[in-house]
GROMACS .gro file of C-alpha atoms in nm:
model
  104
    1UNK     CA    1  10.450  13.073   8.233
    2UNK     CA    2  10.814  12.970   8.252
    3UNK     CA    3  10.921  12.613   8.301
    4UNK     CA    4  11.041  12.691   8.655
    5UNK     CA    5  10.702  12.846   8.736
    6UNK     CA    6  10.530  12.528   8.617
    7UNK     CA    7  10.754  12.305   8.834
    8UNK     CA    8  10.704  12.522   9.142
    9UNK     CA    9  10.326  12.543   9.097
   10UNK     CA   10  10.300  12.168   9.042
   11UNK     CA   11  10.492  12.109   9.364
   12UNK     CA   12  10.299  12.365   9.568
   13UNK     CA   13   9.956  12.268   9.438
   14UNK     CA   14  10.042  11.897   9.431
   15UNK     CA   15   9.869  11.862   9.094
   16UNK     CA   16   9.932  11.858   8.720
   17UNK     CA   17   9.660  11.986   8.485
   18UNK     CA   18   9.413  11.976   8.773
   19UNK     CA   19   9.475  11.612   8.864
   20UNK     CA   20   9.618  11.550   9.209
   21UNK     CA   21   9.725  11.286   9.456
   22UNK     CA   22   9.452  11.034   9.526
   23UNK     CA   23   9.326  11.040   9.166
   24UNK     CA   24   9.280  10.716   8.973
   25UNK     CA   25   9.487  10.611   8.672
   26UNK     CA   26   9.182  10.685   8.456
   27UNK     CA   27   9.171  11.046   8.578
   28UNK     CA   28   9.539  11.093   8.492
   29UNK     CA   29   9.487  10.932   8.152
   30UNK     CA   30   9.192  11.161   8.078
   31UNK     CA   31   9.415  11.468   8.134
   32UNK     CA   32   9.760  11.351   8.016
   33UNK     CA   33   9.660  11.115   7.737
   34UNK     CA   34   9.721  10.760   7.623
   35UNK     CA   35  10.097  10.769   7.563
   36UNK     CA   36  10.236  10.615   7.882
   37UNK     CA   37  10.411  10.308   8.017
   38UNK     CA   38  10.273  10.118   8.317
   39UNK     CA   39  10.499   9.911   8.542
   40UNK     CA   40  10.291   9.706   8.788
   41UNK     CA   41  10.448   9.514   9.077
   42UNK     CA   42  10.311   9.385   9.408
   43UNK     CA   43  10.020   9.622   9.460
   44UNK     CA   44  10.212   9.925   9.326
   45UNK     CA   45  10.205  10.079   8.981
   46UNK     CA   46  10.431  10.336   8.818
   47UNK     CA   47  10.288  10.525   8.522
   48UNK     CA   48  10.549  10.699   8.310
   49UNK     CA   49  10.447  10.989   8.084
   50UNK     CA   50  10.806  11.105   8.025
   51UNK     CA   51  10.831  11.434   8.213
   52UNK     CA   52  10.556  11.328   8.455
   53UNK     CA   53  10.573  11.004   8.649
   54UNK     CA   54  10.297  10.891   8.886
   55UNK     CA   55  10.309  10.613   9.145
   56UNK     CA   56   9.986  10.442   9.247
   57UNK     CA   57   9.899  10.214   9.535
   58UNK     CA   58   9.603   9.978   9.537
   59UNK     CA   59   9.376   9.976   9.839
   60UNK     CA   60   9.059   9.764   9.841
   61UNK     CA   61   9.101   9.707   9.468
   62UNK     CA   62   9.117  10.078   9.380
   63UNK     CA   63   9.433  10.239   9.242
   64UNK     CA   64   9.510  10.587   9.379
   65UNK     CA   65   9.804  10.819   9.307
   66UNK     CA   66  10.045  10.843   9.600
   67UNK     CA   67  10.332  11.039   9.440
   68UNK     CA   68  10.381  11.256   9.135
   69UNK     CA   69  10.735  11.326   9.013
   70UNK     CA   70  10.853  11.568   8.748
   71UNK     CA   71  11.146  11.398   8.575
   72UNK     CA   72  11.316  11.719   8.461
   73UNK     CA   73  11.646  11.540   8.393
   74UNK     CA   74  11.480  11.363   8.100
   75UNK     CA   75  11.465  11.691   7.909
   76UNK     CA   76  11.840  11.655   7.846
   77UNK     CA   77  11.760  11.365   7.611
   78UNK     CA   78  11.568  11.591   7.376
   79UNK     CA   79  11.211  11.714   7.380
   80UNK     CA   80  11.034  11.470   7.151
   81UNK     CA   81  10.801  11.241   7.348
   82UNK     CA   82  10.927  11.364   7.686
   83UNK     CA   83  10.668  11.637   7.741
   84UNK     CA   84  10.312  11.503   7.721
   85UNK     CA   85  10.121  11.680   7.439
   86UNK     CA   86   9.848  11.781   7.685
   87UNK     CA   87  10.107  11.982   7.882
   88UNK     CA   88  10.236  12.145   7.566
   89UNK     CA   89   9.881  12.245   7.468
   90UNK     CA   90   9.798  12.376   7.815
   91UNK     CA   91  10.114  12.582   7.845
   92UNK     CA   92  10.156  12.757   7.515
   93UNK     CA   93  10.193  12.499   7.242
   94UNK     CA   94  10.543  12.438   7.119
   95UNK     CA   95  10.789  12.266   7.348
   96UNK     CA   96  11.059  12.477   7.182
   97UNK     CA   97  10.912  12.785   7.349
   98UNK     CA   98  10.984  12.916   7.700
   99UNK     CA   99  10.823  12.620   7.875
  100UNK     CA  100  11.043  12.308   7.884
  101UNK     CA  101  11.350  12.515   7.795
  102UNK     CA  102  11.569  12.369   8.069
  103UNK     CA  103  11.827  12.131   7.937
  104UNK     CA  104  12.057  11.988   8.203
   0.00000   0.00000   0.00000
């Protein structure tokens, strides 16, 4: 799968590695791993995995994903720690391969 194919499928399916909008932070963590940064403010949370960024909203005490963004521009900084390892494993291993080859 090419990098463009991955981006298009993620947008059309509205999911990454089988996790979609409405999923909890724990569900995203189970699929994408523990290497993330959380930014919590006023009932909203942004979870940053590098290439993948998820926004959550809290309703009745439960966090649920409301947006998922692919931060493709971050690939221009270099590949180390931008692509979550779970994505590399799921899409052919090395980030130096065909997936993640876009550099802006």
